[in-house]
Tab-separated table of C-alpha atoms in Angstrom:
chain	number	residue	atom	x	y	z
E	315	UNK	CA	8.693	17.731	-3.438
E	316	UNK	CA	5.401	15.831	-3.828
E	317	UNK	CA	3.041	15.259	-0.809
E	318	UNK	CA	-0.279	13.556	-0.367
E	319	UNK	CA	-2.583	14.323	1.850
E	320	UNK	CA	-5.995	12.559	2.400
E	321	UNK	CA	-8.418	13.541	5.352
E	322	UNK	CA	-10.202	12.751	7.317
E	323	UNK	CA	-8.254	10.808	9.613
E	324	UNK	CA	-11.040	9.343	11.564
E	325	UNK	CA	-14.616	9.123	10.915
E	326	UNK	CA	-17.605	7.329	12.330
E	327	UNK	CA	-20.854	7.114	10.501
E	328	UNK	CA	-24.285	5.655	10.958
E	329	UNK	CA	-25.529	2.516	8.554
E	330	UNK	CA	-27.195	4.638	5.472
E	331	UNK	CA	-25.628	7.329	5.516
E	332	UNK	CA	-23.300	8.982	2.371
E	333	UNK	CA	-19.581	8.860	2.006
E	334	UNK	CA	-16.755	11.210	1.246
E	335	UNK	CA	-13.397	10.966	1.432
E	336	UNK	CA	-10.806	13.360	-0.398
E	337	UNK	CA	-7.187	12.612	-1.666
E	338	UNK	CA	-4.844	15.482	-2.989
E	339	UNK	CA	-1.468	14.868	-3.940
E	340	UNK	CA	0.695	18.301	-4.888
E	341	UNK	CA	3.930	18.717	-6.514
E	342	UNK	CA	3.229	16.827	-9.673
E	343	UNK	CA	1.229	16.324	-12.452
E	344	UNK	CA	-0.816	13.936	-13.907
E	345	UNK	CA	-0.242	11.280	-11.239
E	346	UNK	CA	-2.015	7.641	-10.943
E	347	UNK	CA	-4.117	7.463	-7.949
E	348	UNK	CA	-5.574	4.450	-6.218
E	349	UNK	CA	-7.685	3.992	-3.202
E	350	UNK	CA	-7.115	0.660	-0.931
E	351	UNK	CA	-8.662	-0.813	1.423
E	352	UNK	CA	-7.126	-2.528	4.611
E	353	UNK	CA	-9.931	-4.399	6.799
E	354	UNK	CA	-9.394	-6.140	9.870
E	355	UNK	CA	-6.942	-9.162	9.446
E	356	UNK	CA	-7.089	-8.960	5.741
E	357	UNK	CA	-4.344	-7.756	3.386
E	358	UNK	CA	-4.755	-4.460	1.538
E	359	UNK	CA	-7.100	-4.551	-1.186
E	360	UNK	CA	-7.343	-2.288	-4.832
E	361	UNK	CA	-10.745	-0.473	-4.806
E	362	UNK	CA	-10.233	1.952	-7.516
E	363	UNK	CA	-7.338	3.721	-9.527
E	364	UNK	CA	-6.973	6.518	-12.201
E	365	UNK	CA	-5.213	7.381	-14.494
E	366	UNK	CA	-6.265	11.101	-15.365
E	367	UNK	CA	-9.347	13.097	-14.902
E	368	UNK	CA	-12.679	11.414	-15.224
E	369	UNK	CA	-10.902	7.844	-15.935
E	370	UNK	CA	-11.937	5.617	-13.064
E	371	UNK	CA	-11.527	2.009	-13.203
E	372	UNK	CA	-12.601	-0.564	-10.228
E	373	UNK	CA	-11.262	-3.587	-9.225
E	374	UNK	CA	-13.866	-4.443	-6.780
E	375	UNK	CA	-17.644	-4.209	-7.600
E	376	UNK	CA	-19.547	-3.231	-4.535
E	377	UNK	CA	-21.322	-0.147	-2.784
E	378	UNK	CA	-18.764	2.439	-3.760
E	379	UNK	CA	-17.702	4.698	-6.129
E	380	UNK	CA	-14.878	7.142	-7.251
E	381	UNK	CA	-14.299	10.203	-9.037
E	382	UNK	CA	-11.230	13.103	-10.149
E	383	UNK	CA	-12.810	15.715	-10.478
E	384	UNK	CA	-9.268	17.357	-11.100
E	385	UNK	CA	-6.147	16.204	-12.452
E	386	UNK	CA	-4.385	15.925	-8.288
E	387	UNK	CA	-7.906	15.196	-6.449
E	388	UNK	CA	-9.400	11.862	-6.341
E	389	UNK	CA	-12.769	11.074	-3.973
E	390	UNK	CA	-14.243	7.814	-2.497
E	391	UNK	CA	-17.789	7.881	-1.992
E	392	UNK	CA	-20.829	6.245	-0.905
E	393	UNK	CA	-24.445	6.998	-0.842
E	394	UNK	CA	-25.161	4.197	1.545
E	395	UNK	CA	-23.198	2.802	4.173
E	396	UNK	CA	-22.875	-0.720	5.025
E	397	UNK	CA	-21.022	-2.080	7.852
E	398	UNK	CA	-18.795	-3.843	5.717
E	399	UNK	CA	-17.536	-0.754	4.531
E	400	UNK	CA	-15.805	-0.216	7.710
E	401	UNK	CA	-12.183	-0.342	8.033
E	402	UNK	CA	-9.133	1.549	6.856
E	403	UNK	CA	-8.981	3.628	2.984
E	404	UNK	CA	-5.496	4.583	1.880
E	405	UNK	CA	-4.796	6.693	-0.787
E	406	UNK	CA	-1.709	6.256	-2.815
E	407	UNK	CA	-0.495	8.108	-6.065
E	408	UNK	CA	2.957	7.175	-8.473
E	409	UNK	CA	3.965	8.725	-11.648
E	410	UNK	CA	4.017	5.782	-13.844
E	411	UNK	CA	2.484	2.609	-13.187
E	412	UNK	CA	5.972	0.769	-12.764
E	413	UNK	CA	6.996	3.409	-10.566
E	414	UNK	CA	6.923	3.137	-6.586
E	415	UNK	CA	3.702	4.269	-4.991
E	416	UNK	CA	3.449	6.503	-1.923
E	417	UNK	CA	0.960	6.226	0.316
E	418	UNK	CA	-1.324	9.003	2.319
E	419	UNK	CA	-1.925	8.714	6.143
E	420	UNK	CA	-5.066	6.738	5.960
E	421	UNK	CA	-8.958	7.374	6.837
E	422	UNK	CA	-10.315	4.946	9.775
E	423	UNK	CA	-13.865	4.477	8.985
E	424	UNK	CA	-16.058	2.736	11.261
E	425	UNK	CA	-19.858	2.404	10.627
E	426	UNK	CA	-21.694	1.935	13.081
U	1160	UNK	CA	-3.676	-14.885	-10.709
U	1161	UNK	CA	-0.925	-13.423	-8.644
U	1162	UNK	CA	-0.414	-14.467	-4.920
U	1163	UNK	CA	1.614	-13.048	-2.457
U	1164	UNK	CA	2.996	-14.382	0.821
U	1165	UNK	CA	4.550	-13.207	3.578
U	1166	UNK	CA	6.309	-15.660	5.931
U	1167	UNK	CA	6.310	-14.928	9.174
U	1168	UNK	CA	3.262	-13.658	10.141
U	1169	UNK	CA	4.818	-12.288	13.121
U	1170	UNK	CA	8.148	-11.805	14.651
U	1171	UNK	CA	9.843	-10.826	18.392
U	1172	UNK	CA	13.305	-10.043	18.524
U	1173	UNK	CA	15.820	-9.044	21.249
U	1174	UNK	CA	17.146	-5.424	20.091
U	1175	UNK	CA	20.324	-5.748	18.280
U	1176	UNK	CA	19.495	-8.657	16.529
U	1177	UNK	CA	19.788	-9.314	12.459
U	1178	UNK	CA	16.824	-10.242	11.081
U	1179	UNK	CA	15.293	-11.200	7.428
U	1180	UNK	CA	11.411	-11.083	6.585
U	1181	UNK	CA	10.449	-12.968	3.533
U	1182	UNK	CA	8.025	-12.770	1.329
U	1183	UNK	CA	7.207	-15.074	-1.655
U	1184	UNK	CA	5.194	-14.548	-4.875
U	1185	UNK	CA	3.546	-17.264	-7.488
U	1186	UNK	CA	3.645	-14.689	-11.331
U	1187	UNK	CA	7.218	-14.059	-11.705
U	1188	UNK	CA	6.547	-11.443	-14.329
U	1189	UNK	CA	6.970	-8.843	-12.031
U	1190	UNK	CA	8.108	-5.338	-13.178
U	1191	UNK	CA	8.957	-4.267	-9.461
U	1192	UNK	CA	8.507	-4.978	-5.848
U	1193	UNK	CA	8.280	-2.681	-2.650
U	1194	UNK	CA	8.545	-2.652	0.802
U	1195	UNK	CA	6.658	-0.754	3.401
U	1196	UNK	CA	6.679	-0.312	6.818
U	1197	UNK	CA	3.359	-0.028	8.284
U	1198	UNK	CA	3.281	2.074	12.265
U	1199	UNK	CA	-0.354	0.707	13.992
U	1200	UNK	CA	-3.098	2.858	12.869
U	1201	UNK	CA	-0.525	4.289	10.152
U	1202	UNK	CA	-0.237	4.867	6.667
U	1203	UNK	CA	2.245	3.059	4.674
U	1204	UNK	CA	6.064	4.416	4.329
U	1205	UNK	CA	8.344	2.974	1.209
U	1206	UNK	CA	11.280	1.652	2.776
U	1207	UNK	CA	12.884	0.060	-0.359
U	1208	UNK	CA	11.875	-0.370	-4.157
U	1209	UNK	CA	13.521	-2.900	-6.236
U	1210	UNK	CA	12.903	-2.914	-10.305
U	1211	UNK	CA	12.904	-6.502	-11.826
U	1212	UNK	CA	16.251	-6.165	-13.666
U	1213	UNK	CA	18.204	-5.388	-10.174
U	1214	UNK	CA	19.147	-7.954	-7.416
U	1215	UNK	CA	19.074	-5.586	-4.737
U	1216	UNK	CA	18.103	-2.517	-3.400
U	1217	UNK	CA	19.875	-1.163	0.397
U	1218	UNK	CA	18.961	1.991	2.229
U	1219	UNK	CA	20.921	2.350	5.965
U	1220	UNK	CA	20.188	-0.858	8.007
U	1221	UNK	CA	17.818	-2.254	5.800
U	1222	UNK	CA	18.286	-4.396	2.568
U	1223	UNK	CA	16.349	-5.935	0.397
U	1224	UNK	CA	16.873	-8.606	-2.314
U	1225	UNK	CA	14.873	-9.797	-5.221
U	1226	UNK	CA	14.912	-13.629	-7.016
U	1227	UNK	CA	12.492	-13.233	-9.484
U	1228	UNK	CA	12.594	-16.648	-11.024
U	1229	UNK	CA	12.112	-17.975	-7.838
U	1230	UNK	CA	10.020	-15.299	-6.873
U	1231	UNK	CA	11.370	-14.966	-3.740
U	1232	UNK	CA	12.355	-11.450	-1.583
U	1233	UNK	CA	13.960	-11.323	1.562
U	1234	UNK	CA	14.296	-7.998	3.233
U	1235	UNK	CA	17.289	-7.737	5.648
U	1236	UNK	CA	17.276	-5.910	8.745
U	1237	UNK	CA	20.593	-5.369	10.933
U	1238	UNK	CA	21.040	-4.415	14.123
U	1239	UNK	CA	17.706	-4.129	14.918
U	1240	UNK	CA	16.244	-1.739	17.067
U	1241	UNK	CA	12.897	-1.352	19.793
U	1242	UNK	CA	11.852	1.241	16.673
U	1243	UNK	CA	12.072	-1.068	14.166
U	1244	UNK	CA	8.445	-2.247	15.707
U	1245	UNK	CA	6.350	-2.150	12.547
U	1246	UNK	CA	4.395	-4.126	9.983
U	1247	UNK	CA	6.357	-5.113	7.109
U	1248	UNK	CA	4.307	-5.256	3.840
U	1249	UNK	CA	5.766	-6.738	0.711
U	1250	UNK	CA	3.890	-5.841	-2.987
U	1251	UNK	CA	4.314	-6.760	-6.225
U	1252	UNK	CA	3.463	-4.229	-9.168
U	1253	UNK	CA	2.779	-6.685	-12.298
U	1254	UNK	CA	2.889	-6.169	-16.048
U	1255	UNK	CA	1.692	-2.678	-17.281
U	1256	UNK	CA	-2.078	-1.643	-15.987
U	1257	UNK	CA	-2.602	-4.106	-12.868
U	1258	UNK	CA	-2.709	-3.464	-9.475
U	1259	UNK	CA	-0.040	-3.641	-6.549
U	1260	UNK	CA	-0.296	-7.005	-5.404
U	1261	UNK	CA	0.242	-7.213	-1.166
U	1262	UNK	CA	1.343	-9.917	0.981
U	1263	UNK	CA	-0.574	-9.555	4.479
U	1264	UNK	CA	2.817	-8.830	6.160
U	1265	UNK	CA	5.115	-9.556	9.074
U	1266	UNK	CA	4.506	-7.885	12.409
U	1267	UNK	CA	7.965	-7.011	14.160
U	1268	UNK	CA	8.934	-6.618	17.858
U	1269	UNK	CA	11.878	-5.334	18.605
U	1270	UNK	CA	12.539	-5.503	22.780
U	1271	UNK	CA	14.749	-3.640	24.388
């Protein structure tokens, strides 16, 4: 069966400093992956998504970035933090595009 | 541009009540729609996934239906129950190559 797993769960970082958050999904191949973000009253929001290695495409100009390094890994960075960037990232992955995405656990980000 | 809205915002219940969530959206070229369940500080769990040619999709107590010239879903709930608490989060997955759409959701209580 496929799982996802993103980490870390929790993470509090100073204004400035870099990002890094890691999504692996095993069991399959060649999956989509997408990384949302859910902010504090707001609805869930399409940063990135890809749909192999090295193909990134953002929905959302602003201070971060994303890369697959490999086919099941995708990573959320930053090199600068704002305080906007603060809230919850959720990793999801699907087969197909018209298939039903699944969802990792989440990564609460606070900057502070 | 494609909207999608989730009416009520919130929701308390006595336990054992039969509910319905709805959830609206303005493209009705959809090729699917999904519900999640969202635990506080969670990630997001598929309940149900319905593809634009069916009417409905049920799993257990929970049932959801699709009226996509309205573009209208309702999700069902029966014989509701105090762990039924949750967010309930309605998307829309478009034509090939754009993003899962989300309504903001419906927050449920359940009391017991």
């Amino acid at each position: 069966s496929q799982t996802i797993h993103q980490w870390p769960a929790t993470l509090v970082q100073p204004v400035g400093s870099p990002l890094s958050l890691e999504c692996t999904v095993e069991g399959t191949s060649n999956p989509n992956l997408y990384w949302y973000r859910q902010a504090a009253g707001r609805g869930l929001q399409l940063l990135f998504y890809s749909v192999g290695i090295g193909q990134i495409s953002s929905e959302v100009p602003q201070n971060l970035s994303a890369s697959r390094p490999q086919d099941r890994q995708f990573i959320l960075s930053s090199k600068k933090l704002l305080l906007s960037d603060s809230g919850f990232y959720l990793c999801a992955w699907n087969p197909d595009s018209n298939y039903g995405y699944t969802f990792g656990s989440g990564t609460r980000l606070t900057v502070v | 541009k494609q909207e999608v809205t989730q009416i009520p915002a919130a929701l308390s219940v006595p336990e054992g009540e039969n509910l319905v969530l709805n959830c609206s959206f303005t493209d009705s070229a959809i090729y699917n729609l999904q519900w999640f369940r969202q635990d506080p500080g969670k990630g997001l769990t598929s309940l149900l996934l319905i593809q634009s040619s069916q009417r409905e999709q049920t799993s257990g107590r929970l049932n959801a239906s699709l009226d996509k010239s309205s573009g209208r879903s309702t999700l069902y709930i029966a014989a509701s129950q105090p762990g039924d608490s949750a967010t309930y989060l309605c998307a829309v997955k478009g034509q090939a190559g754009t993003a899962l759409i989300f309504g903001k959701g419906t927050t449920l209580s359940v009391s017991s």
